[in-house]
Amino acid sequence: MRYRRLPDMYDVLPFPPDRDPWLHAARWRYVETVFSEVCRRFGYREIRTPVLEPTELFVRNIGEATDIVSKEMFTFTDQGNRSVTLKPEGTAPAARACIEHNLFTAHPQLKLYYIGQNFRYEHGQKGRYRQHQQLGVEAFGAADPAMDAEVIALAMTFYEQLGITGQQLRINSVGTPQTRPAYREALRDYVRPFLAQLSPEGQKRFERNPLRMLDTKDENDLRLLANAPRLVDYLDPESREHFETLQRYLTRMGIPFQVDHRLVRGFDYYTHTVFEITSDRLGAQNALGGGGRYDHLVQDCGGPSVPGIGFGLGMERCLIALHELGIALPVPDESPFVFLITLGDPTVVRPLAVQILADLRRAGFPADMDYRSHRFPAQVKRADELGARYTLILGDTEATQGVIQLRDQSTKEQRAVALDALIPTLRTLA
Ligand code: HAM
């Protein structure tokens, strides 16, 4: 019996695989570190929420008619007869956790970030998986468009830090739950005369979630919708002012953007600002990340009236874009600093080698030895394969004299070092 991973899942490996070199754990760690550092620079603190949440949390807040809730959730009944769901996104869980732990009382303004796994039963293609990781932030407490601008700037700074270029920022405003029904009806009225010509998916959306008709890649639908009414023309004065102020702030910050009247995003909780960052390096699944404002979500989750805005950036898509752009990441060196090699009578040299290795590691040196072979050439080969900077050679003579041979692998220079001077000597070389 040979097991294989489930469809549209991936493994992140210790070495870069030939086919998808971005599935290399060291690259993931590097990108995660850059993200955490940028978040810290902007004053965001980390939150970690469980992978499983009550199903209701997502059904109520993402919205029953959305693609995620209607067909993509991994939902099951647990042994306690609860309906639970592997989280498809991180925003509702973050709001849930902050309410549950009363964080809004002590921190009326709360800026959080997370790096988390999400699960959606999607049909795989490049950049779309059933488990994906998001780098996200949620800024709670401020309704000021300057907060929107900060959140967007954080995402752009992150990509800039990684050297990703050529991405586009698109923004739109979806207004408020009060203004949206009028727009929804206007959109339906516009589409009704040619509804039969719309794609089957478009027709479904006409009934269930009309705004989502705008989010299509179908050429014919796009043509039919070219002159559709625009959300922005249905905004109340306050939403319009918010949207215009955000644009002024982005301009001041030197962040280029485009207003995209068709940008609606797939969550019911959004109000006012929505945005997406796309890259033409990604093919059909071109969204590097997206986000928006959600001024009623906290209250809808049973908390106080606290506005918020955030985003989620796809980790896989970020790594694919880096790969496609040919950007080499400064991944840390994972080779050992020293590699211990034994020669001679194993019953004498091996116990001493095991002890020295333990001391070296305790002192903080990345150190290793070969547990498979006592043969000298095999051990030397292993040291080379691992790319050790120094080797330490311990033979019978050295063991009895209390010394060890220290060899520089690049210059091939070798000298004897007293065992009790080994750690101080290595410190001068590190
Ligand atoms: P989202 O647009 O659904 O937003 O996901 C954010 C990003 O995650 C996408 O732009 C994409 O890069 C990545 N992503 C989503 N689904 C997949 C998938 N199946 N495979 C690979 N990557 C994927 C949210 O989830 C919102 N919670 C973002 C947000 C935070 N809004 C406000 N705060």
PDB file of C-alpha atoms in Angstrom, residues 3 5 10 14 22 24 33 47 61 70 78 103 110 162 167 176 192 209 233-234 259 261-262 276 331 358 360 381 408:
ATOM      1  CA  TYR A   3      -0.257   6.495   0.364  1.00  0.00           C
ATOM      2  CA  ARG A   5      -1.411  13.181  -0.381  1.00  0.00           C
ATOM      3  CA  TYR A  10       1.053  19.953  -1.302  1.00  0.00           C
ATOM      4  CA  PRO A  14      13.447  20.187   3.252  1.00  0.00           C
ATOM      5  CA  TRP A  22       9.127  27.216  -4.101  1.00  0.00           C
ATOM      6  CA  HIS A  24      11.049  24.518   0.040  1.00  0.00           C
ATOM      7  CA  THR A  33      10.026  36.234   8.976  1.00  0.00           C
ATOM      8  CA  ILE A  47      -2.683  36.231  17.099  1.00  0.00           C
ATOM      9  CA  ASN A  61     -20.419  36.082   8.765  1.00  0.00           C
ATOM     10  CA  SER A  70     -22.168  27.256  -0.183  1.00  0.00           C
ATOM     11  CA  ASP A  78     -17.334  16.012  15.835  1.00  0.00           C
ATOM     12  CA  LEU A 103      -9.567  42.388  24.100  1.00  0.00           C
ATOM     13  CA  LEU A 110      -6.115  46.582  18.222  1.00  0.00           C
ATOM     14  CA  LEU A 162      10.743  40.812  -0.891  1.00  0.00           C
ATOM     15  CA  GLN A 167       1.875  43.975  -9.016  1.00  0.00           C
ATOM     16  CA  THR A 176     -22.895  49.891   3.466  1.00  0.00           C
ATOM     17  CA  ARG A 192     -32.630  41.215 -16.735  1.00  0.00           C
ATOM     18  CA  ASN A 209     -25.671  37.009  -5.011  1.00  0.00           C
ATOM     19  CA  ASP A 233     -22.663  55.886  -8.030  1.00  0.00           C
ATOM     20  CA  TYR A 234     -24.887  54.353  -5.351  1.00  0.00           C
ATOM     21  CA  VAL A 259     -10.231  52.131  -8.999  1.00  0.00           C
ATOM     22  CA  HIS A 261     -15.699  49.320 -10.307  1.00  0.00           C
ATOM     23  CA  ARG A 262     -16.155  45.600 -10.754  1.00  0.00           C
ATOM     24  CA  GLU A 276      -7.007  43.296  -4.241  1.00  0.00           C
ATOM     25  CA  VAL A 331      17.597  31.501   2.708  1.00  0.00           C
ATOM     26  CA  ALA A 358      26.863  16.944  22.567  1.00  0.00           C
ATOM     27  CA  LEU A 360      29.465  21.433  20.688  1.00  0.00           C
ATOM     28  CA  LYS A 381      31.879  12.174   1.788  1.00  0.00           C
ATOM     29  CA  ASP A 408      39.108  23.843   7.263  1.00  0.00           C
TER      30      ASP A 408
END
